[in-house]
Short mmCIF file of C-alpha atoms (C1' of nucleotides) in Angstrom, two decimals:
data_model
loop_
_atom_site.label_atom_id
_atom_site.label_comp_id
_atom_site.label_asym_id
_atom_site.label_seq_id
_atom_site.Cartn_x
_atom_site.Cartn_y
_atom_site.Cartn_z
CA MET C 1 71.93 111.44 81.09
CA SER C 2 70.80 107.87 81.72
CA SER C 3 69.48 107.79 85.29
CA ARG C 4 72.08 105.97 87.32
CA PRO C 5 72.18 106.67 91.01
CA ASP C 6 74.26 103.54 91.48
CA PRO C 7 77.09 103.94 93.95
CA ASP C 8 78.73 101.05 92.11
CA ALA C 9 78.86 102.93 88.84
CA LEU C 10 81.96 102.25 86.83
CA GLY C 11 83.61 105.55 87.62
CA PHE C 12 83.15 105.12 91.35
CA VAL C 13 84.42 101.59 91.38
CA LEU C 14 87.39 102.53 89.27
CA ILE C 15 88.38 105.34 91.58
CA ASP C 16 87.78 103.18 94.62
CA VAL C 17 89.97 100.43 93.28
CA ALA C 18 92.70 102.83 92.35
CA ARG C 19 92.75 104.53 95.73
CA MET C 20 92.80 101.26 97.57
CA LEU C 21 95.39 99.84 95.24
CA ARG C 22 97.61 102.80 95.77
CA SER C 23 97.20 102.66 99.49
CA ALA C 24 97.87 98.92 99.55
CA PHE C 25 100.95 99.48 97.43
CA GLU C 26 102.04 102.25 99.74
CA ARG C 27 101.69 100.01 102.77
CA ARG C 28 103.68 97.28 101.06
CA ILE C 29 106.42 99.65 100.02
CA ALA C 30 106.55 101.12 103.50
CA THR C 31 106.60 97.69 105.12
CA ALA C 32 109.33 96.53 102.78
CA GLY C 33 111.45 99.36 104.13
CA LEU C 34 112.76 100.48 100.78
CA GLY C 35 112.88 104.10 101.78
CA LEU C 36 110.84 105.26 98.82
CA THR C 37 107.40 106.74 98.43
CA PRO C 38 105.04 104.95 96.09
CA GLY C 39 105.45 107.64 93.48
CA GLU C 40 109.20 107.38 93.61
CA ALA C 41 109.05 103.61 93.41
CA ARG C 42 106.71 103.78 90.47
CA THR C 43 108.96 106.29 88.79
CA LEU C 44 112.06 104.22 89.32
CA VAL C 45 110.51 101.11 87.82
CA ARG C 46 109.23 103.12 84.92
CA ILE C 47 112.65 104.55 84.26
CA ALA C 48 114.14 101.08 84.29
CA THR C 49 111.93 100.21 81.33
CA LEU C 50 112.87 103.40 79.52
CA GLU C 51 116.57 103.50 80.26
CA GLY C 52 118.27 106.48 78.67
CA SER C 53 115.16 108.46 77.81
CA ARG C 54 114.69 112.15 78.20
CA GLN C 55 112.64 113.53 81.03
CA LEU C 56 109.88 114.77 78.82
CA ASP C 57 109.40 111.37 77.27
CA ILE C 58 109.29 109.69 80.63
CA ALA C 59 106.82 112.21 81.97
CA GLN C 60 104.61 111.72 78.96
CA ARG C 61 104.74 107.96 79.34
CA MET C 62 103.81 108.28 82.98
CA GLY C 63 101.07 110.76 82.23
CA ILE C 64 102.40 113.41 84.60
CA GLU C 65 103.80 116.89 84.11
CA PRO C 66 107.52 117.25 83.53
CA MET C 67 107.83 119.25 86.70
CA THR C 68 106.28 116.50 88.77
CA LEU C 69 108.75 114.04 87.35
CA SER C 70 111.61 116.42 87.97
CA THR C 71 110.83 116.41 91.67
CA TYR C 72 110.87 112.63 91.82
CA LEU C 73 114.12 112.54 89.92
CA ASP C 74 115.71 114.95 92.39
CA ARG C 75 114.89 112.52 95.17
CA LEU C 76 115.97 109.43 93.27
CA GLN C 77 119.18 111.10 92.21
CA SER C 78 120.02 112.27 95.71
CA LEU C 79 119.56 108.67 96.82
CA GLY C 80 121.92 107.57 94.08
CA TYR C 81 119.45 105.46 92.16
CA ILE C 82 119.45 107.41 88.93
CA GLU C 83 121.77 109.59 86.91
CA ARG C 84 121.07 112.58 84.71
CA ARG C 85 123.50 112.61 81.84
CA PRO C 86 123.61 115.41 79.31
CA ASP C 87 122.17 114.47 75.97
CA PRO C 88 125.03 114.73 73.47
CA ALA C 89 122.52 115.53 70.77
CA ASP C 90 120.78 118.35 72.62
CA ARG C 91 122.41 120.29 75.37
CA ARG C 92 119.10 121.32 76.85
CA ALA C 93 118.06 117.75 77.44
CA LYS C 94 119.20 115.18 79.95
CA LEU C 95 119.09 111.43 79.63
CA ILE C 96 118.00 109.42 82.60
CA PHE C 97 119.73 106.20 83.60
CA THR C 98 119.38 103.92 86.57
CA THR C 99 122.58 103.25 88.50
CA PRO C 100 123.91 99.76 89.27
CA ILE C 101 122.99 100.05 92.93
CA ALA C 102 119.34 100.54 91.95
CA GLY C 103 119.13 97.07 90.45
CA ALA C 104 118.23 95.18 93.57
CA LEU C 105 115.79 97.87 94.62
CA ILE C 106 114.01 97.78 91.31
CA ALA C 107 113.72 94.03 91.55
CA SER C 108 112.24 94.37 95.03
CA ILE C 109 109.69 96.88 93.89
CA ARG C 110 108.67 94.68 91.00
CA THR C 111 108.27 91.77 93.36
CA GLU C 112 106.06 93.82 95.62
CA GLN C 113 103.98 94.93 92.67
CA ILE C 114 103.57 91.47 91.29
CA GLU C 115 102.74 89.88 94.61
CA LEU C 116 100.19 92.57 95.35
CA MET C 117 98.54 92.20 91.98
CA GLU C 118 98.41 88.44 92.42
CA HIS C 119 96.52 88.90 95.66
CA VAL C 120 94.27 91.52 94.24
CA THR C 121 93.38 89.68 91.05
CA SER C 122 92.87 86.34 92.71
CA GLY C 123 89.68 84.74 91.51
CA ILE C 124 89.89 86.14 88.01
CA GLY C 125 91.21 84.09 85.13
CA PRO C 126 94.28 85.12 83.14
CA GLU C 127 92.32 85.65 79.93
CA GLU C 128 89.87 87.88 81.69
CA LEU C 129 92.68 89.85 83.23
CA GLU C 130 94.22 90.28 79.82
CA LEU C 131 90.88 91.48 78.52
CA MET C 132 90.46 93.88 81.38
CA ARG C 133 93.93 95.23 80.80
CA ASP C 134 93.12 95.91 77.16
CA ARG C 135 89.90 97.66 78.07
CA LEU C 136 91.70 99.77 80.61
CA LYS C 137 94.28 100.70 78.04
CA ARG C 138 91.45 101.85 75.87
CA LEU C 139 90.16 104.00 78.69
CA ARG C 140 93.61 105.38 79.15
CA ALA C 141 93.86 106.24 75.47
CA ASN C 142 90.51 108.00 75.65
CA LEU C 143 91.65 109.91 78.68
CA CYS C 144 94.85 110.95 76.96
CA ALA C 145 92.84 112.31 74.07
CA LEU C 146 90.64 114.14 76.53
CA GLU C 147 93.62 115.77 78.13
CA GLU C 148 95.03 116.96 74.86
CA ASP C 149 92.10 118.67 73.27
CA GLY C 150 89.66 118.64 76.14
CA ALA C 151 86.84 117.09 74.20
CA ALA C 152 86.71 114.44 71.49
CA PRO C 153 87.45 110.92 72.64
CA VAL C 154 89.38 108.42 70.59
CA LEU C 155 87.15 106.54 68.22
CA ALA C 156 89.16 104.11 66.18
CA LYS C 157 92.78 104.42 67.20
CA GLU C 158 93.96 101.33 69.03
CA ALA C 159 95.33 101.56 72.53
CA GLY C 160 98.84 100.89 71.29
CA ARG C 161 101.64 98.91 72.87
CA MET Z 1 107.66 86.26 90.43
CA SER Z 2 106.60 85.88 86.81
CA SER Z 3 108.96 88.05 84.79
CA ARG Z 4 106.97 91.05 83.69
CA PRO Z 5 108.87 94.20 82.99
CA ASP Z 6 105.89 95.48 81.04
CA PRO Z 7 105.15 99.13 81.68
CA ASP Z 8 101.60 98.33 80.65
CA ALA Z 9 101.11 95.82 83.44
CA LEU Z 10 97.65 95.81 84.90
CA GLY Z 11 98.60 97.63 88.07
CA PHE Z 12 100.28 100.43 86.18
CA VAL Z 13 97.45 100.88 83.77
CA LEU Z 14 94.93 100.83 86.56
CA ILE Z 15 96.72 103.51 88.50
CA ASP Z 16 97.25 105.55 85.34
CA VAL Z 17 93.60 105.42 84.47
CA ALA Z 18 92.59 106.34 87.97
CA ARG Z 19 94.90 109.32 88.16
CA MET Z 20 93.81 110.60 84.79
CA LEU Z 21 90.19 109.96 85.57
CA ARG Z 22 90.44 111.88 88.77
CA SER Z 23 92.19 114.77 87.12
CA ALA Z 24 89.67 114.83 84.27
CA PHE Z 25 86.87 114.80 86.82
CA GLU Z 26 88.54 117.59 88.71
CA ARG Z 27 88.82 119.70 85.60
CA ARG Z 28 85.16 119.09 84.81
CA ILE Z 29 84.03 119.95 88.31
CA ALA Z 30 86.17 123.06 88.29
CA THR Z 31 84.90 124.12 84.88
CA ALA Z 32 81.32 123.54 85.93
CA GLY Z 33 81.88 126.09 88.68
CA LEU Z 34 80.17 124.07 91.37
CA GLY Z 35 82.52 125.30 94.06
CA LEU Z 36 83.41 121.83 95.24
CA THR Z 37 86.56 119.77 95.12
CA PRO Z 38 86.29 116.36 93.50
CA GLY Z 39 86.44 114.66 96.87
CA GLU Z 40 83.64 116.80 98.21
CA ALA Z 41 81.58 116.18 95.10
CA ARG Z 42 82.15 112.47 95.35
CA THR Z 43 81.24 112.54 99.02
CA LEU Z 44 78.06 114.47 98.42
CA VAL Z 45 76.85 112.08 95.76
CA ARG Z 46 77.72 109.17 97.95
CA ILE Z 47 75.77 110.62 100.84
CA ALA Z 48 72.78 111.09 98.60
CA THR Z 49 72.70 107.36 98.06
CA LEU Z 50 73.05 106.65 101.76
CA GLU Z 51 70.73 109.29 103.13
CA GLY Z 52 70.51 109.18 106.92
CA SER Z 53 73.53 106.98 107.57
CA ARG Z 54 76.08 107.41 110.29
CA GLN Z 55 79.47 108.79 109.48
CA LEU Z 56 81.27 105.59 110.19
CA ASP Z 57 79.09 103.69 107.76
CA ILE Z 58 79.60 106.26 105.05
CA ALA Z 59 83.34 106.28 105.57
CA GLN Z 60 83.44 102.53 105.36
CA ARG Z 61 81.40 102.54 102.18
CA MET Z 62 83.73 105.09 100.68
CA GLY Z 63 86.80 103.23 101.85
CA ILE Z 64 88.27 106.18 103.71
CA GLU Z 65 88.97 106.87 107.37
CA PRO Z 66 86.22 108.48 109.45
CA MET Z 67 88.40 111.49 110.04
CA THR Z 68 88.86 112.06 106.34
CA LEU Z 69 85.13 111.99 105.86
CA SER Z 70 84.62 114.31 108.81
CA THR Z 71 86.69 116.95 107.08
CA TYR Z 72 84.61 116.72 103.92
CA LEU Z 73 81.44 116.91 105.95
CA ASP Z 74 82.62 120.06 107.66
CA ARG Z 75 83.02 121.69 104.28
CA LEU Z 76 79.73 120.41 102.90
CA GLN Z 77 77.90 121.43 106.04
CA SER Z 78 79.38 124.92 106.04
CA LEU Z 79 78.15 125.23 102.47
CA GLY Z 80 74.71 124.14 103.57
CA TYR Z 81 74.55 120.97 101.50
CA ILE Z 82 74.32 118.48 104.32
CA GLU Z 83 73.02 118.28 107.85
CA ARG Z 84 74.31 116.36 110.85
CA ARG Z 85 71.39 115.29 112.98
CA PRO Z 86 71.83 113.54 116.29
CA ASP Z 87 71.02 109.87 116.16
CA PRO Z 88 68.08 109.36 118.52
CA ALA Z 89 69.29 105.83 119.16
CA ASP Z 90 72.87 106.74 120.05
CA ARG Z 91 73.84 110.13 121.31
CA ARG Z 92 77.43 109.69 120.20
CA ALA Z 93 76.43 109.22 116.61
CA LYS Z 94 75.18 111.66 114.01
CA LEU Z 95 73.06 110.93 111.00
CA ILE Z 96 73.92 112.61 107.73
CA PHE Z 97 71.28 114.06 105.44
CA THR Z 98 71.47 116.12 102.32
CA THR Z 99 69.56 119.40 102.37
CA PRO Z 100 66.99 120.42 99.77
CA ILE Z 101 69.30 123.01 98.26
CA ALA Z 102 71.81 120.26 97.48
CA GLY Z 103 69.43 118.54 95.09
CA ALA Z 104 70.32 120.52 91.99
CA LEU Z 105 74.00 120.32 92.78
CA ILE Z 106 73.89 116.58 93.17
CA ALA Z 107 72.13 116.28 89.85
CA SER Z 108 74.81 118.43 88.24
CA ILE Z 109 77.59 116.31 89.65
CA ARG Z 110 75.93 113.17 88.44
CA THR Z 111 75.58 114.66 85.02
CA GLU Z 112 79.25 115.54 84.94
CA GLN Z 113 80.16 112.05 86.05
CA ILE Z 114 77.98 110.37 83.49
CA GLU Z 115 79.10 112.58 80.64
CA LEU Z 116 82.71 112.06 81.51
CA MET Z 117 82.34 108.32 81.68
CA GLU Z 118 80.53 108.30 78.37
CA HIS Z 119 83.48 110.03 76.77
CA VAL Z 120 86.00 107.83 78.49
CA THR Z 121 84.30 104.56 77.73
CA SER Z 122 83.53 105.39 74.15
CA GLY Z 123 84.45 102.54 71.89
CA ILE Z 124 83.61 99.83 74.38
CA GLY Z 125 80.31 97.99 74.26
CA PRO Z 126 77.82 98.07 77.12
CA GLU Z 127 78.19 94.37 77.88
CA GLU Z 128 81.93 94.70 78.09
CA LEU Z 129 81.60 97.67 80.37
CA GLU Z 130 79.30 95.70 82.58
CA LEU Z 131 81.83 92.89 82.65
CA MET Z 132 84.64 95.23 83.46
CA ARG Z 133 82.63 96.75 86.25
CA ASP Z 134 82.04 93.35 87.77
CA ARG Z 135 85.73 92.47 87.55
CA LEU Z 136 86.64 95.74 89.16
CA LYS Z 137 84.19 95.08 91.93
CA ARG Z 138 85.95 91.82 92.47
CA LEU Z 139 89.25 93.64 92.72
CA ARG Z 140 87.71 96.02 95.17
CA ALA Z 141 86.43 93.17 97.30
CA ASN Z 142 89.89 91.62 97.30
CA LEU Z 143 91.38 94.92 98.28
CA CYS Z 144 88.89 95.35 101.11
CA ALA Z 145 89.88 91.97 102.45
CA LEU Z 146 93.51 92.94 102.15
CA GLU Z 147 92.92 96.06 104.18
CA GLU Z 148 91.17 94.23 106.95
CA ASP Z 149 93.55 91.41 107.68
CA GLY Z 150 96.49 92.49 105.62
CA ALA Z 151 96.86 89.19 103.84
CA ALA Z 152 94.34 86.65 102.55
CA PRO Z 153 92.33 87.74 99.53
CA VAL Z 154 88.70 86.89 99.01
CA LEU Z 155 88.29 83.56 97.34
CA ALA Z 156 84.62 82.80 96.85
CA LYS Z 157 82.62 85.64 98.34
CA GLU Z 158 80.83 87.59 95.66
CA ALA Z 159 81.44 91.29 95.23
CA GLY Z 160 78.00 92.08 96.62
CA ARG Z 161 75.50 94.80 95.56
"C1'" DA P 1 124.38 136.53 61.69
"C1'" DA P 2 120.66 138.35 64.12
"C1'" DT P 3 116.41 137.97 65.48
"C1'" DG P 4 112.52 135.56 67.13
"C1'" DC P 5 109.99 131.61 68.50
"C1'" DA P 6 109.97 126.88 70.44
"C1'" DT P 7 111.55 123.44 73.65
"C1'" DA P 8 114.02 120.89 77.98
"C1'" DG P 9 114.37 121.29 82.41
"C1'" DT P 10 113.73 123.63 87.03
"C1'" DA P 11 112.40 126.92 91.11
"C1'" DA P 12 108.70 128.31 93.82
"C1'" DG P 13 104.56 127.83 95.65
"C1'" DC P 14 99.85 125.95 95.81
"C1'" DT P 15 95.81 122.60 96.30
"C1'" DA P 16 93.70 118.25 97.21
"C1'" DC P 17 93.61 113.94 99.54
"C1'" DG P 18 94.24 111.03 102.92
"C1'" DC P 19 96.46 109.40 107.16
"C1'" DT P 20 97.84 109.09 112.26
"C1'" DT P 21 97.58 110.31 116.94
"C1'" DA P 22 95.16 111.91 120.74
"C1'" DC P 23 90.94 113.16 122.93
"C1'" DA P 24 85.89 114.08 124.51
"C1'" DA P 25 81.49 112.17 124.95
"C1'" DT P 26 78.64 108.46 125.22
"C1'" DA P 27 77.42 103.44 125.33
"C1'" DA P 28 77.72 98.83 127.01
"C1'" DG P 29 79.40 94.85 129.69
"C1'" DC P 30 80.72 93.08 134.02
"C1'" DG O 1 79.79 101.84 139.50
"C1'" DC O 2 83.82 100.80 136.96
"C1'" DT O 3 86.05 99.55 132.86
"C1'" DT O 4 86.26 99.08 128.14
"C1'" DA O 5 84.65 100.08 123.47
"C1'" DT O 6 82.90 103.19 120.08
"C1'" DT O 7 81.49 107.79 117.62
"C1'" DG O 8 83.02 111.70 116.07
"C1'" DT O 9 86.58 115.49 116.00
"C1'" DA O 10 91.02 118.54 116.60
"C1'" DA O 11 95.57 118.98 115.18
"C1'" DG O 12 99.05 118.16 112.36
"C1'" DC O 13 101.48 115.50 108.92
"C1'" DG O 14 103.13 113.60 104.19
"C1'" DT O 15 102.36 112.55 99.31
"C1'" DA O 16 101.06 113.68 94.75
"C1'" DG O 17 100.24 116.49 91.50
"C1'" DC O 18 99.57 121.08 89.30
"C1'" DT O 19 100.53 126.04 87.55
"C1'" DT O 20 103.34 129.90 86.68
"C1'" DA O 21 107.51 131.90 85.64
"C1'" DC O 22 112.27 131.49 84.41
"C1'" DT O 23 116.93 129.92 82.21
"C1'" DA O 24 119.39 127.83 78.72
"C1'" DT O 25 119.53 126.02 74.51
"C1'" DG O 26 117.99 124.83 69.78
"C1'" DC O 27 115.92 126.00 65.30
"C1'" DA O 28 114.09 128.80 61.59
"C1'" DT O 29 113.65 132.84 59.01
"C1'" DT O 30 114.96 136.62 57.15
#
DNA sequence: AATGCATAGTAAGCTACGCTTACAATAAGC
DNA sequence: GCTTATTGTAAGCGTAGCTTACTATGCATT
């Protein structure tokens, strides 16, 4: 219970940064006129890196509930950016693919992301960024463990990749 | 436009961590039965560190719009945890104070925060955490600059505190 | 093969968070 | 005094995510 009334405590700063990052991303996406919400954009890019996966896998990778993903997919599908194909190996499951017309959009989103992050990380060296990324992945792994069993954090397992 | 189709890119990881952190915090706050939403809890703790400030200042510190803060304050006030006193120096403004009965609650929230962060940061040394915090503060400063003028990031200004 | 349990996806509905727009009251500059 | 700026608020919106309950299918066990 180390006394720490610091408004710049790690948790605060982390949440601040995330909120602002999201809102900055949102503004960029809106300005770019892509017709997607940030969540949809994020989902689409994620899918592009996991082409042909099942919804559950994608949801797990994104750290959201399957139902939440399903809603995004409905939108993306109705816009024609993704397809749900039946999994030949399991008729319950569906495999998610991006459509050809999504290509340019995905590239745009990535550009927005990268440009934003370049602005935001300006003044920090590449090695430090790499280090920070690794630490954050560790946090993420700890948080995943927390979500699963509600208690014990990861101790030795590496953050993966 | 450095080619980076990595789903573990810094921005992604950052947003992931933030979402999971918020949801973990929410679960903790809910479990603790404090009767507050995470946003309210965060606001209350923030106010405690800025005792007697005006709403605009608090909102700015928290990086949210004054209206958003106003809503939280309504809730916190109706629960008796804060007071809005007229600013003797400016009759438009109100000064925000925590009430005595909020003391225990604030302590509880802090405890939850600290315990959570201890879990989440387990496996990372104190110096590294400190470093990460500083880097994140830099990101936050860059993001603040972005919000103000919509473009140029901070170059030399230190993250303050 | 029938029965029972597990799993993939979805429908419905909810909460939290934050924003924008418009406005009242007050302050401050000319 | 008149105009403009600023503080806080009312009203109403959209996004993101969750939970619960359900259908359809797969899998295992007898």
